[in-house]
PDB file of C-alpha atoms in Angstrom:
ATOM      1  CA  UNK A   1     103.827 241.828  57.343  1.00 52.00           C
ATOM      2  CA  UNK A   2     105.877 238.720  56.871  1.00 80.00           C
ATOM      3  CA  UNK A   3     103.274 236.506  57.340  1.00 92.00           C
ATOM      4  CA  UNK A   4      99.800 235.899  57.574  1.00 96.00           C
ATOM      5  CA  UNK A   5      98.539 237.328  61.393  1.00 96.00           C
ATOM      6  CA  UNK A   6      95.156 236.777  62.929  1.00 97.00           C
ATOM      7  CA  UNK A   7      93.719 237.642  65.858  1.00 97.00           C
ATOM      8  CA  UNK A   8      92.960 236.968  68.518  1.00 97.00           C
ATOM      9  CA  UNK A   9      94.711 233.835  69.086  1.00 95.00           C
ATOM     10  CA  UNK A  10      91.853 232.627  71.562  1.00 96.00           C
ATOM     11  CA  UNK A  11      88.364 233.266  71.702  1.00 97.00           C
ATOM     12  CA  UNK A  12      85.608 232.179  74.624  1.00 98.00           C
ATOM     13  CA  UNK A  13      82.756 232.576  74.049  1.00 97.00           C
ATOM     14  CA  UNK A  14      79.019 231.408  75.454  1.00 97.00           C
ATOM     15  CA  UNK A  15      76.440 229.544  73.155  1.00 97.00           C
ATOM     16  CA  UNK A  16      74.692 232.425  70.955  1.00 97.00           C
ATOM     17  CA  UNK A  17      76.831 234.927  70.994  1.00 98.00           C
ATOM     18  CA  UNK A  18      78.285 236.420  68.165  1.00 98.00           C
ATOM     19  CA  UNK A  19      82.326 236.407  67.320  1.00 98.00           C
ATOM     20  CA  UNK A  20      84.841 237.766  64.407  1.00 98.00           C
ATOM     21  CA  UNK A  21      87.549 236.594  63.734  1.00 98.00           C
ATOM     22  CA  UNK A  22      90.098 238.635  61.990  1.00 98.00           C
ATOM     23  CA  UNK A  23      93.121 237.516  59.209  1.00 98.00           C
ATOM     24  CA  UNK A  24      95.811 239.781  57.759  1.00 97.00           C
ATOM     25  CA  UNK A  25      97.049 237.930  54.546  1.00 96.00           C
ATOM     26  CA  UNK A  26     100.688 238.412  53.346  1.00 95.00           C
ATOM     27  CA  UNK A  27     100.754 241.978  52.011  1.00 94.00           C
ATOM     28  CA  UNK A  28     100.470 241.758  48.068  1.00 91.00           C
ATOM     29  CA  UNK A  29      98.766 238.317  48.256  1.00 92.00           C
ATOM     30  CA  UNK A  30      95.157 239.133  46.146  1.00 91.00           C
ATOM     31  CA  UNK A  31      93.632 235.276  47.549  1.00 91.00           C
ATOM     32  CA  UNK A  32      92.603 234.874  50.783  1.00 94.00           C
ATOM     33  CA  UNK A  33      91.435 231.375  52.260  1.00 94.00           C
ATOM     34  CA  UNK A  34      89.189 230.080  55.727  1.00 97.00           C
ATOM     35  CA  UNK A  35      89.371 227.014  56.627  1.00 96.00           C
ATOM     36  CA  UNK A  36      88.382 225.107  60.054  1.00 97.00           C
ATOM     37  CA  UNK A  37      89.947 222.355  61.646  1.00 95.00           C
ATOM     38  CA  UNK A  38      88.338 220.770  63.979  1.00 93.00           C
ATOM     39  CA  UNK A  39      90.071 217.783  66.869  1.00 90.00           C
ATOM     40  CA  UNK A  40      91.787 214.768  65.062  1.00 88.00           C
ATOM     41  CA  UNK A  41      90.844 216.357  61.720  1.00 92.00           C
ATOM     42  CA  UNK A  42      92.526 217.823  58.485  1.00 93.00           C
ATOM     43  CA  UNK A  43      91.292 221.177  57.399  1.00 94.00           C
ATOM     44  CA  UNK A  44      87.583 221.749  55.903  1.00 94.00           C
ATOM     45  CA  UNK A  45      88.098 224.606  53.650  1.00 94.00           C
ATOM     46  CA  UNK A  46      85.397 227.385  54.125  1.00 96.00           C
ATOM     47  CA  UNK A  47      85.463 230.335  51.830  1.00 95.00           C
ATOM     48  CA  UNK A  48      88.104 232.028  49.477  1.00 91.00           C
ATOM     49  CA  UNK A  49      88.402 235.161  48.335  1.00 92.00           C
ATOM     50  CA  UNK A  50      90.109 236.197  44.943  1.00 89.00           C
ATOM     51  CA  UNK A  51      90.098 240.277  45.615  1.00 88.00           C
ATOM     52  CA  UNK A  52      87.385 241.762  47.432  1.00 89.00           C
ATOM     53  CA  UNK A  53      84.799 239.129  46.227  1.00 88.00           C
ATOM     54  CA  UNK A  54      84.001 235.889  47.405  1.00 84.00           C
ATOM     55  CA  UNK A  55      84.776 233.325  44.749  1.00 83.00           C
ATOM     56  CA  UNK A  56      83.648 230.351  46.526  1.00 88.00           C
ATOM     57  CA  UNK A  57      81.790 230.067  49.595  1.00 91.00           C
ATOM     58  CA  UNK A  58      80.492 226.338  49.480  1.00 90.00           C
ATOM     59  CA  UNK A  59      82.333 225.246  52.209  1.00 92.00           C
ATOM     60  CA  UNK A  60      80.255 227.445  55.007  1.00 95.00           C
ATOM     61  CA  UNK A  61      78.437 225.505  56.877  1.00 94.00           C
ATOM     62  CA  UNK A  62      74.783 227.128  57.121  1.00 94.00           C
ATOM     63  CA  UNK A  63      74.082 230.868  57.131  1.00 95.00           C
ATOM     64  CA  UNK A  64      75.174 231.610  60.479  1.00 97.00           C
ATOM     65  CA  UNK A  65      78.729 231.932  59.002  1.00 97.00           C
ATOM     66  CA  UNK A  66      80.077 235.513  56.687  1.00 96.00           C
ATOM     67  CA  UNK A  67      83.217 236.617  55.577  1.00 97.00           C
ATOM     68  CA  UNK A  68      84.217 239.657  54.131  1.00 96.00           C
ATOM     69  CA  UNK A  69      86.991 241.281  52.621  1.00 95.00           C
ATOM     70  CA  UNK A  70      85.938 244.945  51.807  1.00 94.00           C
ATOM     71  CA  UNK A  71      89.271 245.962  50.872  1.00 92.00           C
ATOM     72  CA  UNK A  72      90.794 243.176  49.407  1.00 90.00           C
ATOM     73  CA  UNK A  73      93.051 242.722  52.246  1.00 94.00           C
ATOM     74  CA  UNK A  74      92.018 242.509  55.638  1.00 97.00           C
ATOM     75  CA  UNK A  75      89.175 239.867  55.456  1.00 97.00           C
ATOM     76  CA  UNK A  76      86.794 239.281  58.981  1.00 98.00           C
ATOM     77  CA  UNK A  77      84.937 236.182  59.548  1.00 98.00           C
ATOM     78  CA  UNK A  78      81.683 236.333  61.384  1.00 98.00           C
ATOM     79  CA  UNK A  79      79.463 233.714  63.381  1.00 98.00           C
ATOM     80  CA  UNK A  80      76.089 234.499  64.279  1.00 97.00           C
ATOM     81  CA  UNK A  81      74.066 232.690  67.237  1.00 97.00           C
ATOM     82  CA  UNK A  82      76.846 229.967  67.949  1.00 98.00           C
ATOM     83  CA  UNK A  83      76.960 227.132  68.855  1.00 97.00           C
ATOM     84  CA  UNK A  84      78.959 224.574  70.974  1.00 97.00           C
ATOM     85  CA  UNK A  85      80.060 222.775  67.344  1.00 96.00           C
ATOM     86  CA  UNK A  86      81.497 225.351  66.470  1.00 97.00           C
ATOM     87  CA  UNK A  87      84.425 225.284  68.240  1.00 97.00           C
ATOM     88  CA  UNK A  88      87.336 224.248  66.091  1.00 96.00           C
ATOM     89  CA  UNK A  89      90.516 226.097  65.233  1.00 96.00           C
ATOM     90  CA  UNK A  90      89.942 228.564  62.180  1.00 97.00           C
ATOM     91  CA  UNK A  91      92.288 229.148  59.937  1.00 97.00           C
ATOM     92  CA  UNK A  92      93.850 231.613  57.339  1.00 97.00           C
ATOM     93  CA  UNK A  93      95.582 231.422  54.204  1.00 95.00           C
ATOM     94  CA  UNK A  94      97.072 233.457  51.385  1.00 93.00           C
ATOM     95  CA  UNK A  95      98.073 233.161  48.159  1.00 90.00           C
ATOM     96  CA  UNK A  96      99.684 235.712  45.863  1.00 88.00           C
ATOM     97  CA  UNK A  97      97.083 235.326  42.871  1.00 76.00           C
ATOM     98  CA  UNK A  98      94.647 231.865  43.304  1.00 63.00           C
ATOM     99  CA  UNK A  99      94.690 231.900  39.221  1.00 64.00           C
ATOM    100  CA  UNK A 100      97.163 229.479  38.998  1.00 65.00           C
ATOM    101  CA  UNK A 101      97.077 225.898  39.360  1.00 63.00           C
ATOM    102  CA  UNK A 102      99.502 224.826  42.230  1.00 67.00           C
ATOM    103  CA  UNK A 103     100.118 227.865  43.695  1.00 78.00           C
ATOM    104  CA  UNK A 104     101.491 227.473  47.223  1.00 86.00           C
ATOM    105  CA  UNK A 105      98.168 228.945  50.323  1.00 89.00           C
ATOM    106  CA  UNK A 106     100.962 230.190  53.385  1.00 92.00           C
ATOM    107  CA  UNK A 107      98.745 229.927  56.596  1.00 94.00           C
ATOM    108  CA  UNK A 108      97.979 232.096  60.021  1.00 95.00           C
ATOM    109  CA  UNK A 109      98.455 230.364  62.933  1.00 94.00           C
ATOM    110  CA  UNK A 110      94.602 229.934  63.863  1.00 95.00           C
ATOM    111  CA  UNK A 111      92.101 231.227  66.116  1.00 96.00           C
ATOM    112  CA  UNK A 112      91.274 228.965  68.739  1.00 96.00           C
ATOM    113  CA  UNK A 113      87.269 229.677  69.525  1.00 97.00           C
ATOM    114  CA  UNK A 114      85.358 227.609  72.020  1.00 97.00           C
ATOM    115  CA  UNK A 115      82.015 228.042  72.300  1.00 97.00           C
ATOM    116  CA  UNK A 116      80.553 227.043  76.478  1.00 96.00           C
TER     117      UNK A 116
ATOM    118  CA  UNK B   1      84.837 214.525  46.232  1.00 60.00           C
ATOM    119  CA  UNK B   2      88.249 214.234  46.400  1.00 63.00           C
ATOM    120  CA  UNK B   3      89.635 211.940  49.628  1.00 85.00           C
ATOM    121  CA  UNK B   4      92.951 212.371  50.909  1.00 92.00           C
ATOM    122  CA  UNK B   5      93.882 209.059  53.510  1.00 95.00           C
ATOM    123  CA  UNK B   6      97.059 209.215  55.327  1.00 96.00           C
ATOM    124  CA  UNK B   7      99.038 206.271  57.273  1.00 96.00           C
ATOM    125  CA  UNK B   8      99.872 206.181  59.781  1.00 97.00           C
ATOM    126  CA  UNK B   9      97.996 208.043  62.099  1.00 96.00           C
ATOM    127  CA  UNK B  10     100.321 208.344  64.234  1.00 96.00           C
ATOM    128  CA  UNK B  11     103.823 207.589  64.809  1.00 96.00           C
ATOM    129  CA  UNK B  12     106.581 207.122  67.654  1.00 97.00           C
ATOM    130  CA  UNK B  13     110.323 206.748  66.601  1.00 97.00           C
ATOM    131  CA  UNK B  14     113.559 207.254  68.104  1.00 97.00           C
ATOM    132  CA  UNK B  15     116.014 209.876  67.579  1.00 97.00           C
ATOM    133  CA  UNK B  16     118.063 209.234  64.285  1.00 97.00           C
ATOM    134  CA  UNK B  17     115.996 206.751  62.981  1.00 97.00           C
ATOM    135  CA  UNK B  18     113.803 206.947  59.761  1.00 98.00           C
ATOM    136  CA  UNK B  19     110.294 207.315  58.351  1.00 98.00           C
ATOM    137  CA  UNK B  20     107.844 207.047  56.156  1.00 98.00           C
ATOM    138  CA  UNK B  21     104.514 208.606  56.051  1.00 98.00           C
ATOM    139  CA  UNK B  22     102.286 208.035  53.033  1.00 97.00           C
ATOM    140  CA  UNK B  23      99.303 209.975  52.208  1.00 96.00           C
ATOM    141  CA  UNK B  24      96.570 208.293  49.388  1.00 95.00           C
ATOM    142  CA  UNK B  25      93.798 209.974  47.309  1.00 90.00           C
ATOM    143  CA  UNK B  26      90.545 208.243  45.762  1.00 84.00           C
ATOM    144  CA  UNK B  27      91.180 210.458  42.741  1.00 83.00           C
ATOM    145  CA  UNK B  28      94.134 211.296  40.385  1.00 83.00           C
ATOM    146  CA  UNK B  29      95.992 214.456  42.181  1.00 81.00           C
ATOM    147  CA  UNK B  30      96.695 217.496  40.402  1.00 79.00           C
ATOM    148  CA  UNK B  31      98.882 219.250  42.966  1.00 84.00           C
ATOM    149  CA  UNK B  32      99.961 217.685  46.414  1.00 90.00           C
ATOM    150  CA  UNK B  33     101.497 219.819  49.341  1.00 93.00           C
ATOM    151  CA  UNK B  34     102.511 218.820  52.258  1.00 96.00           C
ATOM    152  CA  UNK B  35     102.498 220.744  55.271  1.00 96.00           C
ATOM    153  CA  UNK B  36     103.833 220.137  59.047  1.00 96.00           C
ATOM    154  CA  UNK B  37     101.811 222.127  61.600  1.00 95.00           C
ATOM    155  CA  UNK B  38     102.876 222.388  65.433  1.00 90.00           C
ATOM    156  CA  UNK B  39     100.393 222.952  68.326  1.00 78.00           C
ATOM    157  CA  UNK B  40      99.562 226.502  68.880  1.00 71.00           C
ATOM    158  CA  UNK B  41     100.902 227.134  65.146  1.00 79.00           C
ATOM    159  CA  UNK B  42      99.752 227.200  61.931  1.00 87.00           C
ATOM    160  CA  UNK B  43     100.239 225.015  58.471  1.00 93.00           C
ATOM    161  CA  UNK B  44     104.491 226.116  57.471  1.00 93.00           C
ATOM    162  CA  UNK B  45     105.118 224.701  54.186  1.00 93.00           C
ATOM    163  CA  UNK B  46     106.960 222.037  53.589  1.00 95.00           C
ATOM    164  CA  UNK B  47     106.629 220.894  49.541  1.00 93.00           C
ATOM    165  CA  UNK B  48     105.087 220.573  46.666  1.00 91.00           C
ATOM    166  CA  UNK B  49     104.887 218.382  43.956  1.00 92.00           C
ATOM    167  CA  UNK B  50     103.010 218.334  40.555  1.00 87.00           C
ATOM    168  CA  UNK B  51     103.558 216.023  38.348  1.00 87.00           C
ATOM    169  CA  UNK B  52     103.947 212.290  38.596  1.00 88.00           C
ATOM    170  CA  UNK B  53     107.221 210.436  39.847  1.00 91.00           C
ATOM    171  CA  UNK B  54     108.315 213.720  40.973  1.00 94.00           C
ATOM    172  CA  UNK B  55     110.853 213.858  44.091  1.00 96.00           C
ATOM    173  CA  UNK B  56     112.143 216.780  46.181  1.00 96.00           C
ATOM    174  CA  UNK B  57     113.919 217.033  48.714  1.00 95.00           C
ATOM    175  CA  UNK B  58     114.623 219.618  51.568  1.00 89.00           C
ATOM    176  CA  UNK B  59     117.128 218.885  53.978  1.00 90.00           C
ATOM    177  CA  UNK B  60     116.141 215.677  55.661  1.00 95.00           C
ATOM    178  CA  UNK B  61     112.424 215.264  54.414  1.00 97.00           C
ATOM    179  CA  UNK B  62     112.109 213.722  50.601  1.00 97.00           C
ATOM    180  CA  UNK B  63     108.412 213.911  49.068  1.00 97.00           C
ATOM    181  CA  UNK B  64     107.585 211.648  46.468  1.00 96.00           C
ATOM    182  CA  UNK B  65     104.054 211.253  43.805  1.00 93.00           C
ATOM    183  CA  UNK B  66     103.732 208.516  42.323  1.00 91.00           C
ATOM    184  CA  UNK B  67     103.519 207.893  38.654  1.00 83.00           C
ATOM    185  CA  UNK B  68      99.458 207.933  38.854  1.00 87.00           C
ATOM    186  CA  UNK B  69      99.557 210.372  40.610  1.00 82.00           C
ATOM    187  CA  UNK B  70      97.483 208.718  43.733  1.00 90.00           C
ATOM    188  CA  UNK B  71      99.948 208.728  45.893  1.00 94.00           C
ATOM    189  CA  UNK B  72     102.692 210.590  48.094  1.00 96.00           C
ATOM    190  CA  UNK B  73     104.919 209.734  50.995  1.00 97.00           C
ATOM    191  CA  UNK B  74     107.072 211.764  52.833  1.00 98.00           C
ATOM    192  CA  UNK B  75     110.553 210.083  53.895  1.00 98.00           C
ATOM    193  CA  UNK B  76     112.643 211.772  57.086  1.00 98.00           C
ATOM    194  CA  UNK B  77     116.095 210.912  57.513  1.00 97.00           C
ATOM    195  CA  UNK B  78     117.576 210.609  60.964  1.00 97.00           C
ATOM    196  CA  UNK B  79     114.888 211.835  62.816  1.00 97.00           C
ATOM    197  CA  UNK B  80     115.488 214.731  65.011  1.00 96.00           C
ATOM    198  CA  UNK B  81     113.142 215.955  68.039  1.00 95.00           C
ATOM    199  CA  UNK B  82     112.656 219.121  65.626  1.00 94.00           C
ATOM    200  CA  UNK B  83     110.929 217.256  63.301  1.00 96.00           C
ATOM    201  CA  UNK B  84     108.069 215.926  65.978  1.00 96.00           C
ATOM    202  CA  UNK B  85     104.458 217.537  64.949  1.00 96.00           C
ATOM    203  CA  UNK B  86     101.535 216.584  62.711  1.00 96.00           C
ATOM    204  CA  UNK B  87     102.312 216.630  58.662  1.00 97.00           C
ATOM    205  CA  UNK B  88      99.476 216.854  57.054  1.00 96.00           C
ATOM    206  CA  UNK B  89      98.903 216.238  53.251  1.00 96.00           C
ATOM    207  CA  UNK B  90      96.748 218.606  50.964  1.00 93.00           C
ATOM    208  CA  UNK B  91      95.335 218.308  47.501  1.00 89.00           C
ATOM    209  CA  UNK B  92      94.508 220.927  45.011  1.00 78.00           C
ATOM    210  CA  UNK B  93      90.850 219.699  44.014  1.00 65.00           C
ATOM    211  CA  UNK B  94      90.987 220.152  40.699  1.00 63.00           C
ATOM    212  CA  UNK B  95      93.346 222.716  39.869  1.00 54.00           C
ATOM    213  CA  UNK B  96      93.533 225.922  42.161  1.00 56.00           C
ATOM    214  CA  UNK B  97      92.523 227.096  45.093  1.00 63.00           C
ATOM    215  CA  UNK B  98      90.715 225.557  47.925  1.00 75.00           C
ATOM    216  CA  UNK B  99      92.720 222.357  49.347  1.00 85.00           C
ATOM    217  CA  UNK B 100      91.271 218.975  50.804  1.00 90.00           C
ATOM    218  CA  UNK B 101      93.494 217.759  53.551  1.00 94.00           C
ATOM    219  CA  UNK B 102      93.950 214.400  55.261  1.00 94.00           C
ATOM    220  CA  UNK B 103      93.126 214.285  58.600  1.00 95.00           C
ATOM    221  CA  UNK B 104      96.894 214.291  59.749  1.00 95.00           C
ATOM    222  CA  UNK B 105      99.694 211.844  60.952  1.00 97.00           C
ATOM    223  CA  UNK B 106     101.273 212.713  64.873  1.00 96.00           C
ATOM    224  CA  UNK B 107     104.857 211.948  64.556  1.00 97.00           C
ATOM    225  CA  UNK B 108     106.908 211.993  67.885  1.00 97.00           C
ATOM    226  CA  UNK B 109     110.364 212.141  67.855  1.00 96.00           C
ATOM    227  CA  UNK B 110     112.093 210.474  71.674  1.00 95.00           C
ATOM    228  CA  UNK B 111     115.404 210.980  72.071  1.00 89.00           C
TER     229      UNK B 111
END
């Protein structure tokens, strides 16, 4: 596509349920990015992908978050059991290789999830 | 880890006039972008700059790094109601890949 899509655009949920949220990078683009941004905040960067691997998860908050990527393209973000904190605006990015220094992440517009 | 502080947090100005928002790091920057993001949208692009006392422009926006490289502002010209929404500065940590971002400056633009 010519952008990066995700979906859905809203999400409601109730306090230990479980949600995915889904990101369709730019088509070609091998990196794919999370990030969550929270009220008032810049944001927190989550987990990247470089192909169908994750290259650096550190930024997930406990092990109630997952991403995958199975394909290399399509990449699903999963919350187990959650929880009223984390509701936030998630975001996606792409990249066309993540090898290079300074190469320029083109975003999603964000899935807005509340948790009640 | 790498801090990116931006000034000010917000910001009212009137149609046509100009701006300045300035965005500081705790650390020498290896890549800063700056991005403008709009409620119910995401990040778009806006520039990027590398290496120190670089300047670009793009229509009425100029983005500047200083020569240590600790520093950026972003200057807009004649302000236009277009240009109202949160601009929000990023830094490549240490070369690639996942960006730290500063928590945002709200400009609004009143005609």
């Amino acid at each position: 596509g010519a952008g990066v899509s995700q979906t859905p655009s809203n999400k409601v949920t109730e306090k230990g349920k479980y949600v995915e949220l889904r990101c369709d990078p730019i088509s070609g683009h091998t990196a794919l990015y999370w990030y969550r941004q929270s009220l008032g905040q810049g944001p927190e960067f989550l987990i990247y992908f470089q192909g169908t691997g994750a290259a650096d998860d550190s930024g997930l908050p406990n092990d109630r978050f997952f991403a995958v990527r199975p394909e290399g393209s399509v990449s699903t973000l999963k919350i187990q059991r959650t929880e009223r904190g984390d509701s936030a605006v998630y975001l996606c990015a792409s990249s066309l290789m993540g090898r290079e220094r300074w190469e320029t992440q083109y975003f999603g517009p964000g899935t807005r999830l509340l948790v009640l | 880890s790498q801090e990116l502080e931006q000034s000010p947090q917000s910001l009212i100005v009137q149609e046509g006039k100009n701006l300045t928002i300035n965005c500081t790091s705790s650390k020498t920057l290896y890549g800063l972008y700056w991005y403008k993001q709009k409620y119910g949208e995401g990040l778009i692009f806006l520039m990027m700059l590398q290496k120190g006392g670089e300047e670009k422009s793009h229509e009425k926006i100029t983005a500047k790094l200083d020569e240590k490289k600790q520093q950026s502002s972003l200057h807009i010209t004649a302000s236009q109601p277009s240009h109202a929404g949160i601009y929000l500065c990023g830094a490549d940590k240490s070369g690639n890949t996942p960006l730290v971002f500063g928590k945002g400056t709200r400009l609004s633009v009143i005609a």
